[in-house]
Amino acid sequence: PPPPPSPPLQPNMEDQPDVLPQLEGHSMEQKQEAARQLAQRYGVAQQRLPELPSCLDDPAKVIQMEGYDVLGWMAEQQREQTRAWHQYQQVLQTKQDQVEYCVAQCALRRCCQGERGVRSGQSWLRVLKDDLADSSDDITGYSDVTLVTQGSVDRIQAFNIITEAWPGPKVAVFTISNFTEDQAAPADRQLRYLQEAAAMWSNIKVLVYTVTIPSDYFSVRFSSFQGPQHPINTLRNVVVDHARTNFIFTIDMDFVPSSNLYTKLVKVFLPYMAAMDRAVLVIPHWEALTCDDNMVHLPGRFDELRSDTEEGRVRPFHVATAKLIPQSWDTSRLKCPSDTSAAWSPGIKTTNYFKWYRESDAGIDGLFPLTMTGPLLDKYYEPFVVVRRVESSGFTLPRYKEEYVGRYKNKISFITTLRAYHYRFFTLRQEFLVHAPHPVSNSSNPDMLSHLELMRKLHQEDRHTLHYYVYDPRGLEHPPPPKQSMFAKGLDCVLGPEWNAKR
């Protein structure tokens, strides 16, 4: 039985109603007052912050702890990270050969047995291209980071943009449906199309999963034939397992990284993360809008994002900009007046877009810590994150829960698990992701609503299990707390305009 309930939890600020109303139609004075209130709420100065050290300076100077041997402490943490990574690599191949993946569910939390649902090792995937086979491994455990993603072939155009924005290693798995006779010819055409596209990509491993299962527990409940639900979290586990670096960055195929994100991670911030136990780096995600002039902008640098934000061409994902970042902008510049219609903020609010935007606009780089709660609260939070597979302490990254298939709750469930295991979350300034617009399935379809309820049920059960067995100090699986870090309060530093110039 679970341990007795904990004392009542303090409600998270993000679960409370917004202190700011929608600002459509408000006067300039009201907008400025709203900005002042939000600045006070988050403790952010409205003027440019004082001069800060370079992010490349002595770490003691960066975190303003002169007199301490921060560099020596940091080097020791990095050596421990390297040892843990080498030990992990020694058993990695054996684990990959023995791991079992679930590609079809026959009931809630029950994978179909045998060939219908279980795949073992790596042989069930087709390797279409592998540039990473001849690349050197991540020697230190923090010298590189791999972008990993999954999706269907109709996302190739968006993935083309990702490959241009991310020069580092990439692992992608594409699904091709071929479970009826009518699909054989289209499946061949999709495979040829994927082969032609992959020939243009570099520094990448491309995998193909051919879906041959006609139905699963979820699709048989649908009134219209749709085939099995996409095993999205299974495929996320696949691409993570095929990465050759300790650090991974899992995104969806319709999100494009900012142009300097990879370079900054490798050259500046991964060594800091190597000295932090169970650290999660949040990359804020935005969405590009199709505006009155029928043009879509995908900004690559912060100055471009700021300009597009002021014109209403981009906004925080599914949220009106004024809801999270109230400003006194010239509304005559807006190209997308419908920006104020979006109001779904629980998925991203904890990232603290207001602090991120104001400090990035002031020229500040580095990262700042987020206030996180346990699994029972902030239940919609789902950022895109940079994490590592093994910590210097030997703690290994939890896997994605494969019982989540199709749309809804799949990424949220992973973030909820990280929070239960007391991972520390930080937001990286200046850098971001932008969602490229594309047609979406009808979420109001009765079948989709039915599937949403099933995924909600899974997540509700998981949240309570994680809270009582993992997050609660009296839980049977409660982990040791993360090691103390000198960087727990984040890094406030600058890199200069040359780092944020277009590369």
Coordinates of C-alpha atoms in Angstrom, one line a residue:
P1 CA 0.0 0.0 0.0
P2 CA 1.2 3.6 -0.6
P3 CA 2.5 5.5 2.4
P4 CA 0.1 7.8 4.2
P5 CA -0.7 11.1 2.5
S6 CA 1.8 13.9 2.8
P7 CA 0.8 17.2 4.4
P8 CA -1.2 19.5 2.0
L9 CA 0.9 20.8 -0.8
Q10 CA 1.2 24.5 -1.4
P11 CA -0.4 25.3 -4.7
N12 CA 2.0 26.2 -7.5
M13 CA 1.7 29.8 -8.8
E14 CA 1.2 28.4 -12.3
D15 CA -2.0 26.6 -11.1
Q16 CA -3.6 29.8 -10.0
P17 CA -5.5 32.2 -12.2
D18 CA -3.4 34.7 -14.1
V19 CA -2.9 38.0 -12.3
L20 CA -3.1 39.7 -15.7
P21 CA -6.1 39.9 -17.9
Q22 CA -6.0 39.7 -21.7
L23 CA -4.8 43.1 -22.7
E24 CA -6.8 43.5 -25.9
G25 CA -8.4 47.0 -25.9
H26 CA -6.5 48.2 -22.8
S27 CA -4.9 51.7 -22.8
M28 CA -1.1 52.1 -23.0
E29 CA -1.0 53.1 -19.3
Q30 CA -2.8 49.9 -18.3
K31 CA -0.4 47.8 -20.4
Q32 CA 2.6 49.5 -18.8
E33 CA 1.1 48.9 -15.3
A34 CA 0.5 45.3 -16.2
A35 CA 4.1 44.9 -17.3
R36 CA 5.2 46.5 -14.0
Q37 CA 3.1 44.1 -12.0
L38 CA 4.4 41.1 -13.8
A39 CA 8.0 42.4 -13.4
Q40 CA 7.4 42.7 -9.7
R41 CA 5.8 39.2 -9.6
Y42 CA 8.9 37.6 -11.2
G43 CA 11.5 39.9 -9.6
V44 CA 12.8 41.2 -12.9
A45 CA 14.1 44.7 -13.3
Q46 CA 12.6 46.7 -16.1
Q47 CA 15.8 48.5 -17.0
R48 CA 18.9 46.9 -18.5
L49 CA 20.7 44.9 -15.8
P50 CA 24.2 45.9 -14.7
E51 CA 27.3 44.8 -16.6
L52 CA 27.9 41.1 -16.3
P53 CA 31.0 38.9 -16.8
S54 CA 31.5 36.9 -20.0
C55 CA 30.1 33.4 -20.0
L56 CA 33.6 32.3 -21.0
D57 CA 35.3 33.8 -17.9
D58 CA 36.5 32.0 -14.9
P59 CA 33.4 30.2 -13.4
A60 CA 34.1 31.9 -10.1
K61 CA 33.7 35.2 -11.7
V62 CA 30.6 34.1 -13.6
I63 CA 28.7 33.1 -10.5
Q64 CA 30.3 35.9 -8.4
M65 CA 32.1 33.6 -5.9
E66 CA 35.7 34.9 -6.0
G67 CA 37.8 33.3 -3.3
Y68 CA 36.4 29.8 -4.0
D69 CA 38.2 27.2 -6.1
V70 CA 35.1 26.9 -8.4
L71 CA 37.2 25.9 -11.4
G72 CA 38.8 23.0 -9.4
W73 CA 35.4 21.9 -8.0
M74 CA 34.0 22.0 -11.5
A75 CA 36.9 20.0 -13.0
E76 CA 36.3 17.3 -10.3
Q77 CA 32.6 17.1 -11.2
Q78 CA 33.5 16.8 -14.9
R79 CA 35.9 14.0 -14.2
E80 CA 33.2 12.1 -12.3
Q81 CA 30.9 12.7 -15.2
T82 CA 33.4 11.2 -17.6
R83 CA 33.9 8.1 -15.4
A84 CA 30.2 7.5 -15.2
W85 CA 29.7 8.0 -19.0
H86 CA 32.5 5.5 -19.7
Q87 CA 31.0 2.9 -17.4
Y88 CA 27.6 3.5 -19.0
Q89 CA 29.1 3.0 -22.5
Q90 CA 30.6 -0.4 -21.5
V91 CA 27.2 -1.9 -21.0
L92 CA 25.2 0.2 -23.5
Q93 CA 25.5 -2.2 -26.5
T94 CA 24.4 -5.2 -24.4
K95 CA 21.4 -3.2 -23.2
Q96 CA 20.5 -2.1 -26.7
D97 CA 20.6 -5.7 -27.9
Q98 CA 18.3 -6.9 -25.1
V99 CA 15.9 -4.0 -24.8
E100 CA 12.2 -4.7 -25.7
Y101 CA 10.0 -2.0 -27.3
C102 CA 6.3 -2.0 -27.4
V103 CA 4.8 -0.9 -30.7
A104 CA 1.1 -1.9 -30.1
Q105 CA -1.1 -1.9 -27.0
C106 CA -3.8 -4.6 -26.5
A107 CA -5.2 -2.9 -23.4
L108 CA -4.4 0.1 -21.2
R109 CA -0.8 -0.6 -19.9
R110 CA -0.6 -4.0 -21.6
C111 CA 1.6 -4.4 -24.6
C112 CA 0.4 -7.0 -27.2
Q113 CA 2.5 -10.1 -26.8
G114 CA 4.6 -11.7 -29.4
E115 CA 5.3 -10.3 -32.9
R116 CA 2.1 -8.3 -32.7
G117 CA 3.4 -5.9 -30.1
V118 CA 7.0 -6.6 -28.9
R119 CA 10.2 -5.7 -30.8
S120 CA 13.6 -6.7 -29.4
G121 CA 17.0 -5.2 -30.1
Q122 CA 17.5 -3.1 -33.2
S123 CA 16.9 -5.5 -36.1
W124 CA 13.3 -4.5 -36.6
L125 CA 14.3 -1.0 -37.8
R126 CA 15.7 -0.2 -41.2
V127 CA 18.8 1.9 -41.1
L128 CA 18.5 4.2 -44.1
K129 CA 21.6 6.3 -43.4
D130 CA 24.2 6.3 -40.7
D131 CA 26.8 9.1 -40.7
L132 CA 27.3 8.6 -37.0
A133 CA 28.8 5.1 -37.3
D134 CA 32.2 6.5 -38.3
S135 CA 32.1 9.5 -35.9
S136 CA 34.1 9.6 -32.7
D137 CA 32.1 8.9 -29.5
D138 CA 31.4 11.5 -26.9
I139 CA 34.7 11.1 -25.1
T140 CA 34.0 13.2 -22.0
G141 CA 30.3 12.7 -21.6
Y142 CA 29.7 16.4 -22.0
S143 CA 31.5 17.3 -25.3
D144 CA 28.5 17.0 -27.6
V145 CA 24.7 16.8 -27.7
T146 CA 22.5 14.9 -30.2
L147 CA 19.2 16.1 -31.5
V148 CA 16.7 13.2 -31.5
T149 CA 13.3 13.2 -33.0
Q150 CA 10.6 11.0 -34.6
G151 CA 7.7 11.5 -37.0
S152 CA 6.0 10.5 -40.2
V153 CA 7.3 11.1 -43.8
D154 CA 4.9 14.1 -44.2
R155 CA 7.2 16.0 -41.9
I156 CA 10.2 15.8 -44.2
Q157 CA 9.9 19.4 -45.3
A158 CA 10.0 20.7 -41.8
F159 CA 12.9 18.4 -40.9
N160 CA 14.9 19.8 -43.8
I161 CA 14.9 23.1 -42.0
I162 CA 15.9 21.4 -38.7
T163 CA 19.0 19.8 -40.4
E164 CA 20.1 23.3 -41.6
A165 CA 19.7 24.9 -38.2
W166 CA 21.4 22.1 -36.2
P167 CA 24.8 21.1 -37.5
G168 CA 25.5 18.7 -34.7
P169 CA 24.6 14.9 -34.6
K170 CA 21.0 13.9 -35.2
V171 CA 19.0 10.7 -34.9
A172 CA 15.6 10.5 -36.6
V173 CA 13.1 7.7 -37.0
F174 CA 10.3 7.9 -39.6
T175 CA 7.2 5.8 -39.8
I176 CA 5.7 4.4 -43.0
S177 CA 2.4 2.6 -42.9
N178 CA 2.1 -0.6 -44.9
F179 CA -0.6 -2.8 -43.2
T180 CA -3.0 -3.2 -46.1
E181 CA -2.6 -4.2 -49.8
D182 CA -3.6 -0.7 -50.9
Q183 CA -0.7 0.9 -48.9
A184 CA 2.1 -1.1 -50.5
A185 CA 2.6 1.2 -53.5
P186 CA 2.3 4.4 -51.5
A187 CA 4.7 3.0 -48.9
D188 CA 7.3 2.3 -51.6
R189 CA 6.9 5.9 -52.9
Q190 CA 7.3 7.3 -49.4
L191 CA 10.5 5.3 -48.9
R192 CA 12.0 6.5 -52.1
Y193 CA 11.1 10.1 -51.2
L194 CA 12.7 9.7 -47.8
Q195 CA 15.9 8.2 -49.4
E196 CA 16.2 11.2 -51.7
A197 CA 15.7 13.6 -48.9
A198 CA 18.2 11.8 -46.6
A199 CA 20.9 12.0 -49.2
M200 CA 21.0 15.7 -48.6
W201 CA 21.3 15.5 -44.8
S202 CA 24.6 15.2 -43.0
N203 CA 25.8 14.1 -39.5
I204 CA 22.7 12.0 -39.1
K205 CA 21.3 8.5 -38.5
V206 CA 18.0 7.9 -40.2
L207 CA 15.8 4.9 -39.1
V208 CA 12.6 3.7 -40.7
Y209 CA 9.8 1.8 -38.8
T210 CA 7.3 0.2 -41.2
V211 CA 4.0 -0.2 -39.5
T212 CA 2.5 -3.6 -40.4
I213 CA 0.1 -3.9 -37.5
P214 CA -3.5 -3.1 -38.7
S215 CA -5.0 -2.0 -35.3
D216 CA -4.5 -1.7 -31.6
Y217 CA -6.6 -1.3 -28.4
F218 CA -7.2 2.4 -29.2
S219 CA -7.9 2.3 -32.9
V220 CA -10.5 -0.5 -32.7
R221 CA -12.6 1.8 -30.6
F222 CA -12.7 4.5 -33.3
S223 CA -15.8 4.8 -35.4
S224 CA -13.7 5.4 -38.5
F225 CA -10.7 3.2 -39.6
Q226 CA -7.4 5.0 -38.8
G227 CA -4.9 2.3 -38.2
P228 CA -2.9 1.8 -35.0
Q229 CA -2.0 4.8 -32.9
H230 CA 1.5 6.2 -33.4
P231 CA 3.8 4.6 -30.7
I232 CA 5.3 8.0 -30.1
N233 CA 7.1 7.3 -26.8
T234 CA 8.4 4.0 -28.0
L235 CA 10.0 5.8 -31.0
R236 CA 11.4 8.4 -28.6
N237 CA 13.1 5.7 -26.7
V238 CA 14.5 4.3 -29.9
V239 CA 16.2 7.5 -31.0
V240 CA 17.6 8.1 -27.5
D241 CA 19.1 4.6 -27.6
H242 CA 20.7 5.2 -31.0
A243 CA 22.4 8.5 -29.9
R244 CA 26.1 8.3 -29.4
T245 CA 26.4 11.2 -26.9
N246 CA 25.5 11.5 -23.3
F247 CA 23.4 14.7 -23.7
I248 CA 20.3 14.5 -25.9
F249 CA 17.8 17.1 -27.1
T250 CA 14.4 15.6 -27.9
I251 CA 12.1 17.7 -30.1
D252 CA 9.2 17.1 -32.4
M253 CA 9.8 17.3 -36.1
D254 CA 7.8 20.5 -36.6
F255 CA 10.0 22.6 -34.2
V256 CA 13.1 24.4 -35.6
P257 CA 16.0 25.3 -33.2
S258 CA 17.5 28.7 -33.2
S259 CA 20.6 29.0 -35.3
N260 CA 23.2 29.3 -32.5
L261 CA 21.7 26.8 -30.0
Y262 CA 23.9 23.9 -30.9
T263 CA 27.1 26.0 -30.9
K264 CA 26.4 27.6 -27.5
L265 CA 25.6 24.3 -25.9
V266 CA 28.8 22.6 -27.0
K267 CA 31.2 25.5 -26.6
V268 CA 29.8 27.1 -23.4
F269 CA 27.0 25.5 -21.4
L270 CA 27.4 21.7 -21.5
P271 CA 30.6 21.9 -19.3
Y272 CA 28.6 23.8 -16.8
M273 CA 25.8 21.2 -16.9
A274 CA 28.3 18.4 -16.4
A275 CA 29.0 19.9 -13.0
M276 CA 25.3 19.9 -12.0
D277 CA 23.4 16.8 -10.9
R278 CA 20.1 16.0 -12.5
A279 CA 20.0 19.3 -14.4
V280 CA 17.4 19.9 -17.1
L281 CA 17.9 22.7 -19.6
V282 CA 14.5 24.1 -20.9
I283 CA 14.5 25.7 -24.4
P284 CA 11.4 28.0 -24.8
H285 CA 9.3 27.1 -27.7
W286 CA 7.3 29.6 -29.9
E287 CA 5.1 29.2 -32.9
A288 CA 5.1 31.0 -36.2
L289 CA 1.8 32.3 -37.5
T290 CA 0.4 32.6 -41.0
C291 CA -0.3 36.3 -41.2
D292 CA -2.4 38.7 -43.3
D293 CA 0.4 38.8 -45.9
N294 CA 0.4 35.0 -46.1
M295 CA 4.1 34.9 -45.1
V296 CA 5.5 32.6 -42.4
H297 CA 8.7 33.7 -40.5
L298 CA 10.9 31.3 -38.7
P299 CA 13.4 33.5 -36.8
G300 CA 16.8 32.1 -36.1
R301 CA 18.2 34.7 -33.7
F302 CA 16.7 36.5 -30.7
D303 CA 16.7 39.9 -32.5
E304 CA 14.7 38.3 -35.3
L305 CA 12.3 36.7 -32.8
R306 CA 11.9 40.1 -31.1
S307 CA 11.0 41.8 -34.3
D308 CA 8.6 39.1 -35.4
T309 CA 7.0 39.1 -31.9
E310 CA 6.4 42.8 -32.1
E311 CA 4.8 42.3 -35.6
G312 CA 2.7 39.4 -34.2
R313 CA 4.3 36.9 -36.5
V314 CA 5.3 34.6 -33.7
R315 CA 4.1 34.0 -30.2
P316 CA 4.7 31.7 -27.2
F317 CA 3.3 28.3 -28.2
H318 CA -0.5 28.4 -28.2
V319 CA -0.5 31.5 -26.0
A320 CA -1.2 35.2 -26.8
T321 CA 2.0 37.1 -26.4
A322 CA 0.3 39.7 -24.2
K323 CA -0.7 37.0 -21.7
L324 CA 2.9 36.1 -20.9
I325 CA 5.0 39.1 -22.0
P326 CA 2.9 42.3 -21.7
Q327 CA 4.7 45.2 -23.4
S328 CA 3.9 48.7 -24.7
W329 CA 4.3 47.9 -28.4
D330 CA 3.1 49.9 -31.3
T331 CA 0.0 47.9 -32.3
S332 CA 0.1 49.4 -35.8
R333 CA 3.0 47.0 -36.6
L334 CA 0.9 43.9 -35.9
K335 CA 0.6 41.7 -39.0
C336 CA -1.4 39.0 -37.1
P337 CA -4.2 40.8 -35.1
S338 CA -5.6 37.4 -34.1
D339 CA -2.7 36.9 -31.7
T340 CA -4.8 37.6 -28.6
S341 CA -7.1 34.7 -29.3
A342 CA -4.8 32.0 -27.9
A343 CA -5.0 31.5 -24.2
W344 CA -3.7 28.0 -23.3
S345 CA -0.7 28.8 -21.1
P346 CA -0.4 25.9 -18.6
G347 CA 1.8 24.0 -20.9
I348 CA 4.6 26.6 -20.9
K349 CA 4.1 29.2 -18.2
T350 CA 6.5 27.6 -15.7
T351 CA 9.3 28.3 -18.2
N352 CA 8.9 32.0 -17.2
Y353 CA 8.8 33.6 -20.7
F354 CA 8.6 37.1 -19.3
K355 CA 11.9 36.8 -17.5
W356 CA 13.5 35.0 -20.4
Y357 CA 12.3 37.7 -22.9
R358 CA 13.2 40.8 -20.9
E359 CA 16.7 39.5 -19.9
S360 CA 17.5 38.1 -23.4
D361 CA 16.4 41.5 -24.8
A362 CA 18.9 43.1 -22.4
G363 CA 21.7 41.1 -23.9
I364 CA 22.0 38.6 -21.1
D365 CA 23.0 34.9 -21.8
G366 CA 23.2 32.0 -19.4
L367 CA 20.5 30.2 -17.6
F368 CA 18.2 30.8 -14.6
P369 CA 16.5 28.3 -12.3
L370 CA 12.8 27.5 -12.3
T371 CA 10.6 26.8 -9.3
M372 CA 9.3 23.3 -9.8
T373 CA 6.6 21.3 -7.9
G374 CA 6.0 17.6 -7.6
P375 CA 3.9 15.4 -9.9
L376 CA 0.5 16.4 -8.4
L377 CA 0.7 20.0 -9.5
D378 CA 1.5 21.9 -12.7
K379 CA 0.2 18.8 -14.5
Y380 CA 0.2 20.3 -18.0
Y381 CA 3.8 21.5 -18.2
E382 CA 5.6 20.1 -21.2
P383 CA 8.8 22.0 -22.3
F384 CA 11.4 20.7 -24.7
V385 CA 14.6 20.0 -22.8
V386 CA 18.3 19.1 -23.0
V387 CA 19.1 16.2 -20.6
R388 CA 21.8 13.6 -20.1
R389 CA 21.5 9.9 -20.1
V390 CA 23.7 9.2 -17.1
E391 CA 24.7 11.6 -14.3
S392 CA 28.1 11.8 -12.6
S393 CA 26.4 10.1 -9.6
G394 CA 25.5 7.1 -11.8
F395 CA 21.8 8.1 -11.9
T396 CA 20.3 7.2 -15.3
L397 CA 17.7 9.1 -17.2
P398 CA 14.1 7.6 -16.9
R399 CA 12.7 6.3 -20.1
Y400 CA 9.6 7.5 -21.9
K401 CA 6.5 5.6 -20.8
E402 CA 5.5 3.5 -23.9
E403 CA 1.9 3.1 -22.9
Y404 CA 1.3 6.7 -24.1
V405 CA 0.5 6.4 -27.8
G406 CA -0.9 8.8 -30.4
R407 CA -1.6 12.4 -29.3
Y408 CA -1.9 13.8 -25.8
K409 CA 0.1 13.5 -22.6
N410 CA 3.1 11.6 -24.1
K411 CA 5.7 14.3 -23.5
I412 CA 4.0 15.6 -20.4
S413 CA 4.4 12.2 -18.8
F414 CA 8.2 12.3 -19.3
I415 CA 8.5 15.8 -17.8
T416 CA 6.3 14.7 -14.8
T417 CA 8.6 11.8 -14.2
L418 CA 11.7 14.0 -14.2
R419 CA 10.0 16.3 -11.6
A420 CA 9.2 13.3 -9.5
Y421 CA 12.9 12.3 -9.4
H422 CA 13.8 15.8 -8.3
Y423 CA 15.5 17.0 -11.5
R424 CA 16.4 20.7 -11.4
F425 CA 15.0 22.8 -14.3
F426 CA 16.8 25.8 -15.8
T427 CA 15.8 28.0 -18.7
L428 CA 18.4 29.0 -21.3
R429 CA 18.3 32.6 -22.4
Q430 CA 18.6 33.9 -26.0
E431 CA 17.9 30.5 -27.6
F432 CA 14.5 29.0 -28.6
L433 CA 12.5 26.7 -30.8
V434 CA 9.9 27.8 -33.4
H435 CA 7.0 25.7 -34.5
A436 CA 6.4 25.6 -38.2
P437 CA 2.6 25.7 -39.0
H438 CA 1.1 22.7 -40.7
P439 CA -2.4 21.0 -40.9
V440 CA -3.4 19.3 -37.8
S441 CA -5.9 16.5 -37.0
N442 CA -9.4 17.5 -35.8
S443 CA -9.1 17.4 -32.0
S444 CA -12.8 17.8 -31.7
N445 CA -13.5 14.5 -33.5
P446 CA -15.3 12.2 -31.0
D447 CA -12.6 9.5 -31.5
M448 CA -9.9 12.0 -30.6
L449 CA -11.8 13.1 -27.5
S450 CA -12.2 9.5 -26.4
H451 CA -8.5 8.9 -26.9
L452 CA -7.7 12.1 -24.9
E453 CA -9.8 10.8 -22.0
L454 CA -7.8 7.5 -22.0
M455 CA -4.5 9.4 -22.0
R456 CA -5.7 11.6 -19.2
K457 CA -6.6 8.5 -17.1
L458 CA -3.1 7.1 -17.6
H459 CA -1.5 10.4 -16.6
Q460 CA -3.7 10.9 -13.6
E461 CA -2.7 7.4 -12.3
D462 CA 1.0 8.0 -13.0
R463 CA 1.0 11.4 -11.2
H464 CA -0.3 9.8 -8.0
T465 CA 2.0 6.8 -8.2
L466 CA 5.0 9.0 -8.9
H467 CA 4.1 11.3 -6.0
Y468 CA 3.6 8.7 -3.3
Y469 CA 6.3 6.2 -4.4
V470 CA 9.0 8.5 -5.7
Y471 CA 8.6 12.2 -5.0
D472 CA 7.4 11.8 -1.4
P473 CA 10.3 11.3 1.0
R474 CA 8.5 8.4 2.6
G475 CA 8.0 6.7 -0.8
L476 CA 9.4 3.2 -1.4
E477 CA 11.4 4.4 -4.4
H478 CA 12.4 7.9 -3.2
P479 CA 15.8 8.7 -4.8
P480 CA 18.7 10.4 -3.0
P481 CA 18.6 14.2 -3.4
P482 CA 20.7 15.7 -6.2
K483 CA 24.2 16.7 -5.3
Q484 CA 24.7 20.3 -4.3
S485 CA 25.9 22.6 -7.0
M486 CA 27.5 26.0 -7.0
F487 CA 25.4 26.8 -10.1
A488 CA 22.1 26.1 -8.4
K489 CA 21.1 29.8 -8.8
G490 CA 21.9 29.7 -12.5
L491 CA 24.4 31.7 -14.6
D492 CA 24.0 35.3 -15.4
C493 CA 26.6 36.3 -18.1
V494 CA 27.0 37.7 -21.6
L495 CA 28.6 36.4 -24.8
G496 CA 28.5 39.5 -26.9
P497 CA 26.9 40.3 -30.2
E498 CA 29.3 38.2 -32.2
W499 CA 27.8 35.1 -30.7
N500 CA 24.2 36.1 -31.5
A501 CA 25.1 37.1 -35.1
K502 CA 23.7 34.9 -37.9
R503 CA 26.0 32.0 -38.5

